[in-house]
Amino acid sequence: AEGELILEVKFSAQTGTGGALARVARTPRDEAIVCAAAVVTKDAARVAVAGASPQPIVRSSPITNNQLTNNQLQDLVDTIISATHPIGDYRASAEYRKAMAGVLARRALAEAWKRVST
């Protein structure tokens, strides 16, 4: 909720589950400009993006036949991009933030799916 701060997230790793984080920052140790976290199972894909809107964006999609197809991946990325309402600042323009939201969502989802498959 507004005004609250997440201090810790815990989850138990399950067989057939993969997760990944993708981020861009000015330097490797700097605060992320935009970041995406994804968790994928054989049944569903979920991605959260921060830095591309005033509030984080979370979207999910069911996976059919234990396969995350390119079309499903692109549809999920497109819903993230359409939900962005970035504000530019000295670190990145609004256009850059919107573009990176899609790129990072795709990277995180693809990496998470790869970790499910292996």
PDB file of C-alpha atoms in Angstrom:
ATOM      1  CA  ALA A   1       0.000   0.000   0.000  1.00  0.00           C
ATOM      2  CA  GLU A   2       1.064   3.606  -0.365  1.00  0.00           C
ATOM      3  CA  GLY A   3       3.575   4.654   2.257  1.00  0.00           C
ATOM      4  CA  GLU A   4       4.672   1.101   3.033  1.00  0.00           C
ATOM      5  CA  LEU A   5       8.127  -0.296   2.409  1.00  0.00           C
ATOM      6  CA  ILE A   6       8.950  -3.918   1.621  1.00  0.00           C
ATOM      7  CA  LEU A   7      11.893  -4.938   3.757  1.00  0.00           C
ATOM      8  CA  GLU A   8      12.138  -8.616   2.955  1.00  0.00           C
ATOM      9  CA  VAL A   9      10.711 -11.195   0.592  1.00  0.00           C
ATOM     10  CA  LYS A  10      10.921 -14.901   1.354  1.00  0.00           C
ATOM     11  CA  PHE A  11       9.796 -17.807  -0.747  1.00  0.00           C
ATOM     12  CA  SER A  12      10.615 -21.448  -0.918  1.00  0.00           C
ATOM     13  CA  ALA A  13      12.142 -22.732  -4.111  1.00  0.00           C
ATOM     14  CA  GLN A  14      10.012 -25.326  -5.803  1.00  0.00           C
ATOM     15  CA  THR A  15      11.013 -27.831  -8.416  1.00  0.00           C
ATOM     16  CA  GLY A  16       9.998 -26.556 -11.826  1.00  0.00           C
ATOM     17  CA  THR A  17      10.248 -22.898 -10.818  1.00  0.00           C
ATOM     18  CA  GLY A  18      12.693 -20.350 -12.172  1.00  0.00           C
ATOM     19  CA  GLY A  19      13.355 -16.763 -11.261  1.00  0.00           C
ATOM     20  CA  ALA A  20      15.468 -13.934 -12.628  1.00  0.00           C
ATOM     21  CA  LEU A  21      16.245 -10.255 -12.142  1.00  0.00           C
ATOM     22  CA  ALA A  22      17.248  -7.817 -14.879  1.00  0.00           C
ATOM     23  CA  ARG A  23      18.259  -4.214 -14.228  1.00  0.00           C
ATOM     24  CA  VAL A  24      19.904  -1.155 -15.717  1.00  0.00           C
ATOM     25  CA  ALA A  25      21.791   1.431 -13.701  1.00  0.00           C
ATOM     26  CA  ARG A  26      24.392   4.103 -14.341  1.00  0.00           C
ATOM     27  CA  THR A  27      27.027   1.913 -12.659  1.00  0.00           C
ATOM     28  CA  PRO A  28      26.866  -1.674 -11.388  1.00  0.00           C
ATOM     29  CA  ARG A  29      26.697  -0.478  -7.760  1.00  0.00           C
ATOM     30  CA  ASP A  30      24.199   2.316  -8.410  1.00  0.00           C
ATOM     31  CA  GLU A  31      20.464   2.204  -7.750  1.00  0.00           C
ATOM     32  CA  ALA A  32      18.573   0.650 -10.659  1.00  0.00           C
ATOM     33  CA  ILE A  33      16.955   3.033 -13.122  1.00  0.00           C
ATOM     34  CA  VAL A  34      14.547   0.311 -14.248  1.00  0.00           C
ATOM     35  CA  CYS A  35      14.428  -3.301 -13.080  1.00  0.00           C
ATOM     36  CA  ALA A  36      12.339  -6.387 -13.743  1.00  0.00           C
ATOM     37  CA  ALA A  37      11.889  -9.523 -11.651  1.00  0.00           C
ATOM     38  CA  ALA A  38      10.266 -12.641 -13.088  1.00  0.00           C
ATOM     39  CA  VAL A  39       9.108 -15.967 -11.709  1.00  0.00           C
ATOM     40  CA  VAL A  40       8.072 -18.705 -14.096  1.00  0.00           C
ATOM     41  CA  THR A  41       6.616 -22.142 -13.441  1.00  0.00           C
ATOM     42  CA  LYS A  42       5.357 -24.749 -15.876  1.00  0.00           C
ATOM     43  CA  ASP A  43       1.870 -23.242 -15.401  1.00  0.00           C
ATOM     44  CA  ALA A  44       2.354 -19.466 -15.196  1.00  0.00           C
ATOM     45  CA  ALA A  45       4.714 -16.575 -15.836  1.00  0.00           C
ATOM     46  CA  ARG A  46       4.761 -13.472 -13.639  1.00  0.00           C
ATOM     47  CA  VAL A  47       6.847 -10.329 -14.009  1.00  0.00           C
ATOM     48  CA  ALA A  48       7.173  -7.144 -11.965  1.00  0.00           C
ATOM     49  CA  VAL A  49       8.794  -3.946 -13.266  1.00  0.00           C
ATOM     50  CA  ALA A  50       9.890  -0.969 -11.196  1.00  0.00           C
ATOM     51  CA  GLY A  51      11.174   2.406 -12.373  1.00  0.00           C
ATOM     52  CA  ALA A  52       8.911   2.705 -15.403  1.00  0.00           C
ATOM     53  CA  SER A  53       5.894   4.098 -13.531  1.00  0.00           C
ATOM     54  CA  PRO A  54       5.267   5.744 -10.174  1.00  0.00           C
ATOM     55  CA  GLN A  55       4.105   2.346  -8.845  1.00  0.00           C
ATOM     56  CA  PRO A  56       5.561  -1.093  -9.712  1.00  0.00           C
ATOM     57  CA  ILE A  57       3.790  -2.955 -12.511  1.00  0.00           C
ATOM     58  CA  VAL A  58       2.962  -6.644 -12.016  1.00  0.00           C
ATOM     59  CA  ARG A  59       1.515  -8.828 -14.742  1.00  0.00           C
ATOM     60  CA  SER A  60       1.049 -12.571 -15.121  1.00  0.00           C
ATOM     61  CA  SER A  61       0.000 -15.010 -17.788  1.00  0.00           C
ATOM     62  CA  PRO A  62      -0.913 -18.690 -17.771  1.00  0.00           C
ATOM     63  CA  ILE A  63       1.354 -21.089 -19.645  1.00  0.00           C
ATOM     64  CA  THR A  64      -0.248 -23.829 -21.700  1.00  0.00           C
ATOM     65  CA  ASN A  65       1.295 -27.198 -22.534  1.00  0.00           C
ATOM     66  CA  ASN A  66       4.300 -26.466 -20.289  1.00  0.00           C
ATOM     67  CA  GLN A  67       5.731 -24.134 -22.948  1.00  0.00           C
ATOM     68  CA  LEU A  68       6.325 -20.386 -22.827  1.00  0.00           C
ATOM     69  CA  THR A  69       6.008 -19.506 -26.506  1.00  0.00           C
ATOM     70  CA  ASN A  70       7.427 -16.394 -28.120  1.00  0.00           C
ATOM     71  CA  ASN A  71       3.861 -15.134 -28.659  1.00  0.00           C
ATOM     72  CA  GLN A  72       2.986 -15.566 -24.973  1.00  0.00           C
ATOM     73  CA  LEU A  73       6.232 -13.890 -23.965  1.00  0.00           C
ATOM     74  CA  GLN A  74       5.628 -10.975 -26.329  1.00  0.00           C
ATOM     75  CA  ASP A  75       2.021 -10.562 -25.141  1.00  0.00           C
ATOM     76  CA  LEU A  76       3.205 -10.348 -21.536  1.00  0.00           C
ATOM     77  CA  VAL A  77       5.930  -7.842 -22.445  1.00  0.00           C
ATOM     78  CA  ASP A  78       3.397  -5.786 -24.425  1.00  0.00           C
ATOM     79  CA  THR A  79       1.065  -5.600 -21.401  1.00  0.00           C
ATOM     80  CA  ILE A  80       3.984  -4.325 -19.311  1.00  0.00           C
ATOM     81  CA  ILE A  81       4.880  -1.681 -21.892  1.00  0.00           C
ATOM     82  CA  SER A  82       1.281  -0.504 -22.232  1.00  0.00           C
ATOM     83  CA  ALA A  83       0.974  -0.176 -18.441  1.00  0.00           C
ATOM     84  CA  THR A  84       4.025   2.082 -18.101  1.00  0.00           C
ATOM     85  CA  HIS A  85       3.628   5.778 -17.333  1.00  0.00           C
ATOM     86  CA  PRO A  86       7.247   6.813 -16.847  1.00  0.00           C
ATOM     87  CA  ILE A  87       8.485  10.138 -15.609  1.00  0.00           C
ATOM     88  CA  GLY A  88      11.857  11.319 -16.851  1.00  0.00           C
ATOM     89  CA  ASP A  89      14.537  12.657 -14.538  1.00  0.00           C
ATOM     90  CA  TYR A  90      18.270  13.311 -14.562  1.00  0.00           C
ATOM     91  CA  ARG A  91      19.024   9.567 -14.709  1.00  0.00           C
ATOM     92  CA  ALA A  92      16.791   8.634 -17.663  1.00  0.00           C
ATOM     93  CA  SER A  93      14.161  10.071 -19.957  1.00  0.00           C
ATOM     94  CA  ALA A  94      10.590   8.791 -19.919  1.00  0.00           C
ATOM     95  CA  GLU A  95      11.134   7.237 -23.360  1.00  0.00           C
ATOM     96  CA  TYR A  96      14.228   5.348 -22.173  1.00  0.00           C
ATOM     97  CA  ARG A  97      12.412   4.043 -19.089  1.00  0.00           C
ATOM     98  CA  LYS A  98       9.493   2.795 -21.212  1.00  0.00           C
ATOM     99  CA  ALA A  99      11.827   1.075 -23.676  1.00  0.00           C
ATOM    100  CA  MET A 100      13.862  -0.536 -20.884  1.00  0.00           C
ATOM    101  CA  ALA A 101      10.698  -1.809 -19.176  1.00  0.00           C
ATOM    102  CA  GLY A 102      10.021  -3.991 -22.211  1.00  0.00           C
ATOM    103  CA  VAL A 103      13.626  -5.059 -22.722  1.00  0.00           C
ATOM    104  CA  LEU A 104      14.164  -5.970 -19.071  1.00  0.00           C
ATOM    105  CA  ALA A 105      10.804  -7.743 -18.733  1.00  0.00           C
ATOM    106  CA  ARG A 106      11.698  -9.890 -21.745  1.00  0.00           C
ATOM    107  CA  ARG A 107      15.190 -10.647 -20.398  1.00  0.00           C
ATOM    108  CA  ALA A 108      13.941 -11.560 -16.936  1.00  0.00           C
ATOM    109  CA  LEU A 109      11.155 -13.779 -18.281  1.00  0.00           C
ATOM    110  CA  ALA A 110      13.456 -15.544 -20.747  1.00  0.00           C
ATOM    111  CA  GLU A 111      16.097 -16.191 -18.076  1.00  0.00           C
ATOM    112  CA  ALA A 112      13.501 -17.408 -15.569  1.00  0.00           C
ATOM    113  CA  TRP A 113      12.021 -19.761 -18.178  1.00  0.00           C
ATOM    114  CA  LYS A 114      15.501 -21.077 -18.974  1.00  0.00           C
ATOM    115  CA  ARG A 115      15.975 -21.889 -15.290  1.00  0.00           C
ATOM    116  CA  VAL A 116      12.670 -23.802 -15.243  1.00  0.00           C
ATOM    117  CA  SER A 117      13.698 -25.816 -18.288  1.00  0.00           C
ATOM    118  CA  THR A 118      17.076 -26.872 -16.906  1.00  0.00           C
TER     119      THR A 118
END
